[in-house]
Amino acid sequence: MTFARRLLDSGWTITWFPTTQDDADEMRRLIARANLPPMAIMSDFLNIPAMLDRLKEQDIFVGQRLHSVVAASSVYVPVLALEYQLKCRDFMMSIDQEDAVIRTDTVEAAELFDRVQALYDHHEQVQQRVYQSVQSLRRNLLEGSRTVKSLIR
């Protein structure tokens, strides 16, 4: 059974968040190949404010593309990151979420489902940790920005 089918059979609603048109096309093909019912695919993915608003509505985000993982984290949605390159783990470590990373070369649908359920069971605590980490990083970026601006002047 596919991961998506397990989620749907357990009452979850799935929204797909592509980062490119190729992603959106591949998502449609995956849905058709797995014989899944029609699902929401964020079609206006280049509209960043709209995408962030849709991400805020999600309880949990499972993502592979780093940009999507960063976007979901920026609005404090608990993320389960699929690590296809070390940059995914590096980012998750930067927000104190290394335990929410699964390597794509070892992932199994059952484990992924269990990890999503466990993340959801603790999503409020995770959301608070993500919020604190992201706020700390934002403060560091703003301070660095002020330093660079003062050096340029």
PDB file of C-alpha atoms in Angstrom:
ATOM      1  CA  MET A   1       0.000   0.000   0.000  1.00  0.00           C
ATOM      2  CA  THR A   2       1.325   3.427  -0.880  1.00  0.00           C
ATOM      3  CA  PHE A   3       1.971   6.086   1.712  1.00  0.00           C
ATOM      4  CA  ALA A   4      -0.724   8.334   0.204  1.00  0.00           C
ATOM      5  CA  ARG A   5      -3.270   5.499   0.264  1.00  0.00           C
ATOM      6  CA  ARG A   6      -2.481   4.806   3.943  1.00  0.00           C
ATOM      7  CA  LEU A   7      -3.042   8.462   4.765  1.00  0.00           C
ATOM      8  CA  LEU A   8      -6.325   8.639   2.867  1.00  0.00           C
ATOM      9  CA  ASP A   9      -7.600   5.375   4.360  1.00  0.00           C
ATOM     10  CA  SER A  10      -6.844   6.766   7.835  1.00  0.00           C
ATOM     11  CA  GLY A  11      -8.869   9.931   7.242  1.00  0.00           C
ATOM     12  CA  TRP A  12      -6.085  12.331   6.309  1.00  0.00           C
ATOM     13  CA  THR A  13      -6.536  14.952   3.592  1.00  0.00           C
ATOM     14  CA  ILE A  14      -3.598  15.453   1.264  1.00  0.00           C
ATOM     15  CA  THR A  15      -2.610  18.705  -0.403  1.00  0.00           C
ATOM     16  CA  TRP A  16       0.333  18.581  -2.797  1.00  0.00           C
ATOM     17  CA  PHE A  17       2.789  21.503  -2.892  1.00  0.00           C
ATOM     18  CA  PRO A  18       4.917  21.510  -6.045  1.00  0.00           C
ATOM     19  CA  THR A  19       7.824  23.922  -6.404  1.00  0.00           C
ATOM     20  CA  THR A  20       8.038  23.699 -10.214  1.00  0.00           C
ATOM     21  CA  GLN A  21       5.723  22.858 -13.081  1.00  0.00           C
ATOM     22  CA  ASP A  22       7.623  19.583 -13.536  1.00  0.00           C
ATOM     23  CA  ASP A  23       6.828  18.733  -9.897  1.00  0.00           C
ATOM     24  CA  ALA A  24       3.131  19.449 -10.453  1.00  0.00           C
ATOM     25  CA  ASP A  25       3.073  17.276 -13.577  1.00  0.00           C
ATOM     26  CA  GLU A  26       4.847  14.435 -11.753  1.00  0.00           C
ATOM     27  CA  MET A  27       2.397  14.692  -8.848  1.00  0.00           C
ATOM     28  CA  ARG A  28      -0.524  14.304 -11.249  1.00  0.00           C
ATOM     29  CA  ARG A  29       1.138  11.244 -12.808  1.00  0.00           C
ATOM     30  CA  LEU A  30       1.770   9.707  -9.359  1.00  0.00           C
ATOM     31  CA  ILE A  31      -1.843  10.245  -8.334  1.00  0.00           C
ATOM     32  CA  ALA A  32      -3.066   8.609 -11.554  1.00  0.00           C
ATOM     33  CA  ARG A  33      -0.591   5.683 -11.385  1.00  0.00           C
ATOM     34  CA  ALA A  34      -1.547   4.944  -7.782  1.00  0.00           C
ATOM     35  CA  ASN A  35      -5.241   5.170  -8.722  1.00  0.00           C
ATOM     36  CA  LEU A  36      -5.848   7.751  -6.002  1.00  0.00           C
ATOM     37  CA  PRO A  37      -8.895  10.014  -5.895  1.00  0.00           C
ATOM     38  CA  PRO A  38      -8.510  13.616  -7.095  1.00  0.00           C
ATOM     39  CA  MET A  39      -6.505  15.694  -4.636  1.00  0.00           C
ATOM     40  CA  ALA A  40      -5.653  19.345  -4.190  1.00  0.00           C
ATOM     41  CA  ILE A  41      -2.436  20.421  -5.885  1.00  0.00           C
ATOM     42  CA  MET A  42      -1.303  23.963  -5.107  1.00  0.00           C
ATOM     43  CA  SER A  43      -1.411  25.326  -8.645  1.00  0.00           C
ATOM     44  CA  ASP A  44      -0.267  28.860  -7.876  1.00  0.00           C
ATOM     45  CA  PHE A  45       3.046  27.709  -6.401  1.00  0.00           C
ATOM     46  CA  LEU A  46       4.961  30.743  -7.685  1.00  0.00           C
ATOM     47  CA  ASN A  47       2.705  33.035  -5.658  1.00  0.00           C
ATOM     48  CA  ILE A  48       4.719  32.875  -2.434  1.00  0.00           C
ATOM     49  CA  PRO A  49       2.193  34.673  -0.167  1.00  0.00           C
ATOM     50  CA  ALA A  50      -0.601  32.372  -1.396  1.00  0.00           C
ATOM     51  CA  MET A  51       1.566  29.303  -0.938  1.00  0.00           C
ATOM     52  CA  LEU A  52       2.534  30.336   2.593  1.00  0.00           C
ATOM     53  CA  ASP A  53      -1.131  30.934   3.430  1.00  0.00           C
ATOM     54  CA  ARG A  54      -2.001  27.419   2.213  1.00  0.00           C
ATOM     55  CA  LEU A  55       0.935  25.941   4.119  1.00  0.00           C
ATOM     56  CA  LYS A  56      -0.285  27.600   7.342  1.00  0.00           C
ATOM     57  CA  GLU A  57      -3.481  25.549   7.005  1.00  0.00           C
ATOM     58  CA  GLN A  58      -1.578  22.235   7.114  1.00  0.00           C
ATOM     59  CA  ASP A  59      -1.218  20.181  10.283  1.00  0.00           C
ATOM     60  CA  ILE A  60       1.867  18.327   9.032  1.00  0.00           C
ATOM     61  CA  PHE A  61       4.059  18.788   5.992  1.00  0.00           C
ATOM     62  CA  VAL A  62       5.995  15.975   4.321  1.00  0.00           C
ATOM     63  CA  GLY A  63       8.471  17.365   1.845  1.00  0.00           C
ATOM     64  CA  GLN A  64      11.466  16.471  -0.210  1.00  0.00           C
ATOM     65  CA  ARG A  65      12.306  19.698  -1.997  1.00  0.00           C
ATOM     66  CA  LEU A  66      14.342  21.870   0.349  1.00  0.00           C
ATOM     67  CA  HIS A  67      12.491  25.026  -0.683  1.00  0.00           C
ATOM     68  CA  SER A  68       9.167  23.521   0.306  1.00  0.00           C
ATOM     69  CA  VAL A  69      10.554  22.270   3.631  1.00  0.00           C
ATOM     70  CA  VAL A  70      11.958  25.739   4.393  1.00  0.00           C
ATOM     71  CA  ALA A  71       8.666  27.390   3.397  1.00  0.00           C
ATOM     72  CA  ALA A  72       6.589  25.109   5.639  1.00  0.00           C
ATOM     73  CA  SER A  73       9.023  25.623   8.516  1.00  0.00           C
ATOM     74  CA  SER A  74       8.901  29.386   8.056  1.00  0.00           C
ATOM     75  CA  VAL A  75       5.203  29.301   8.949  1.00  0.00           C
ATOM     76  CA  TYR A  76       5.874  26.863  11.833  1.00  0.00           C
ATOM     77  CA  VAL A  77       4.234  23.792  10.334  1.00  0.00           C
ATOM     78  CA  PRO A  78       5.784  20.575  11.690  1.00  0.00           C
ATOM     79  CA  VAL A  79       7.766  18.983   8.867  1.00  0.00           C
ATOM     80  CA  LEU A  80       8.893  15.490   8.057  1.00  0.00           C
ATOM     81  CA  ALA A  81      11.747  16.004   5.580  1.00  0.00           C
ATOM     82  CA  LEU A  82      12.683  13.389   3.015  1.00  0.00           C
ATOM     83  CA  GLU A  83      16.451  13.582   2.755  1.00  0.00           C
ATOM     84  CA  TYR A  84      17.662  13.126  -0.810  1.00  0.00           C
ATOM     85  CA  GLN A  85      20.744  15.284  -0.197  1.00  0.00           C
ATOM     86  CA  LEU A  86      22.540  16.325   2.968  1.00  0.00           C
ATOM     87  CA  LYS A  87      21.244  19.877   2.628  1.00  0.00           C
ATOM     88  CA  CYS A  88      17.838  18.645   3.840  1.00  0.00           C
ATOM     89  CA  ARG A  89      19.320  17.232   7.049  1.00  0.00           C
ATOM     90  CA  ASP A  90      21.494  20.343   7.478  1.00  0.00           C
ATOM     91  CA  PHE A  91      18.455  22.578   7.325  1.00  0.00           C
ATOM     92  CA  MET A  92      16.453  20.440   9.721  1.00  0.00           C
ATOM     93  CA  MET A  93      19.405  20.443  12.132  1.00  0.00           C
ATOM     94  CA  SER A  94      19.446  24.257  11.960  1.00  0.00           C
ATOM     95  CA  ILE A  95      15.906  24.327  13.354  1.00  0.00           C
ATOM     96  CA  ASP A  96      16.468  21.572  15.925  1.00  0.00           C
ATOM     97  CA  GLN A  97      14.432  19.022  13.946  1.00  0.00           C
ATOM     98  CA  GLU A  98      17.001  16.430  12.891  1.00  0.00           C
ATOM     99  CA  ASP A  99      14.744  13.728  14.336  1.00  0.00           C
ATOM    100  CA  ALA A 100      12.178  14.603  11.639  1.00  0.00           C
ATOM    101  CA  VAL A 101      14.338  13.490   8.701  1.00  0.00           C
ATOM    102  CA  ILE A 102      14.040  10.247   6.740  1.00  0.00           C
ATOM    103  CA  ARG A 103      16.474   9.267   4.008  1.00  0.00           C
ATOM    104  CA  THR A 104      14.801   8.644   0.652  1.00  0.00           C
ATOM    105  CA  ASP A 105      16.969   5.615  -0.035  1.00  0.00           C
ATOM    106  CA  THR A 106      15.667   3.793   3.052  1.00  0.00           C
ATOM    107  CA  VAL A 107      12.120   5.084   3.477  1.00  0.00           C
ATOM    108  CA  GLU A 108       9.197   2.646   3.591  1.00  0.00           C
ATOM    109  CA  ALA A 109       5.527   3.633   3.381  1.00  0.00           C
ATOM    110  CA  ALA A 110       4.668   2.073   6.754  1.00  0.00           C
ATOM    111  CA  GLU A 111       7.511   3.850   8.551  1.00  0.00           C
ATOM    112  CA  LEU A 112       6.656   7.143   6.874  1.00  0.00           C
ATOM    113  CA  PHE A 113       3.038   6.787   7.953  1.00  0.00           C
ATOM    114  CA  ASP A 114       4.068   5.980  11.545  1.00  0.00           C
ATOM    115  CA  ARG A 115       6.409   8.981  11.624  1.00  0.00           C
ATOM    116  CA  VAL A 116       3.666  11.311  10.351  1.00  0.00           C
ATOM    117  CA  GLN A 117       1.259  10.009  12.976  1.00  0.00           C
ATOM    118  CA  ALA A 118       3.867  10.446  15.738  1.00  0.00           C
ATOM    119  CA  LEU A 119       4.625  13.970  14.530  1.00  0.00           C
ATOM    120  CA  TYR A 120       0.930  14.785  14.522  1.00  0.00           C
ATOM    121  CA  ASP A 121       0.525  13.369  18.037  1.00  0.00           C
ATOM    122  CA  HIS A 122       3.118  15.910  19.240  1.00  0.00           C
ATOM    123  CA  HIS A 123       2.547  18.666  16.691  1.00  0.00           C
ATOM    124  CA  GLU A 124       1.925  21.434  19.236  1.00  0.00           C
ATOM    125  CA  GLN A 125       5.242  20.805  21.003  1.00  0.00           C
ATOM    126  CA  VAL A 126       7.050  20.479  17.666  1.00  0.00           C
ATOM    127  CA  GLN A 127       5.431  23.657  16.395  1.00  0.00           C
ATOM    128  CA  GLN A 128       6.648  25.531  19.474  1.00  0.00           C
ATOM    129  CA  ARG A 129      10.222  24.230  19.009  1.00  0.00           C
ATOM    130  CA  VAL A 130      10.172  25.173  15.325  1.00  0.00           C
ATOM    131  CA  TYR A 131       8.827  28.626  16.192  1.00  0.00           C
ATOM    132  CA  GLN A 132      11.632  29.232  18.704  1.00  0.00           C
ATOM    133  CA  SER A 133      14.329  28.009  16.304  1.00  0.00           C
ATOM    134  CA  VAL A 134      13.015  29.997  13.339  1.00  0.00           C
ATOM    135  CA  GLN A 135      12.703  33.161  15.436  1.00  0.00           C
ATOM    136  CA  SER A 136      16.306  32.760  16.591  1.00  0.00           C
ATOM    137  CA  LEU A 137      17.488  32.356  13.000  1.00  0.00           C
ATOM    138  CA  ARG A 138      15.448  35.378  11.901  1.00  0.00           C
ATOM    139  CA  ARG A 139      17.056  37.502  14.622  1.00  0.00           C
ATOM    140  CA  ASN A 140      20.505  36.350  13.482  1.00  0.00           C
ATOM    141  CA  LEU A 141      19.715  37.169   9.844  1.00  0.00           C
ATOM    142  CA  LEU A 142      18.382  40.611  10.733  1.00  0.00           C
ATOM    143  CA  GLU A 143      21.435  41.374  12.851  1.00  0.00           C
ATOM    144  CA  GLY A 144      23.732  40.216  10.041  1.00  0.00           C
ATOM    145  CA  SER A 145      21.783  42.352   7.587  1.00  0.00           C
ATOM    146  CA  ARG A 146      22.192  45.421   9.811  1.00  0.00           C
ATOM    147  CA  THR A 147      25.923  44.741  10.111  1.00  0.00           C
ATOM    148  CA  VAL A 148      26.344  44.433   6.334  1.00  0.00           C
ATOM    149  CA  LYS A 149      24.344  47.614   5.737  1.00  0.00           C
ATOM    150  CA  SER A 150      26.453  49.540   8.242  1.00  0.00           C
ATOM    151  CA  LEU A 151      29.667  48.291   6.586  1.00  0.00           C
ATOM    152  CA  ILE A 152      28.427  49.331   3.144  1.00  0.00           C
ATOM    153  CA  ARG A 153      27.657  52.856   4.294  1.00  0.00           C
TER     154      ARG A 153
END
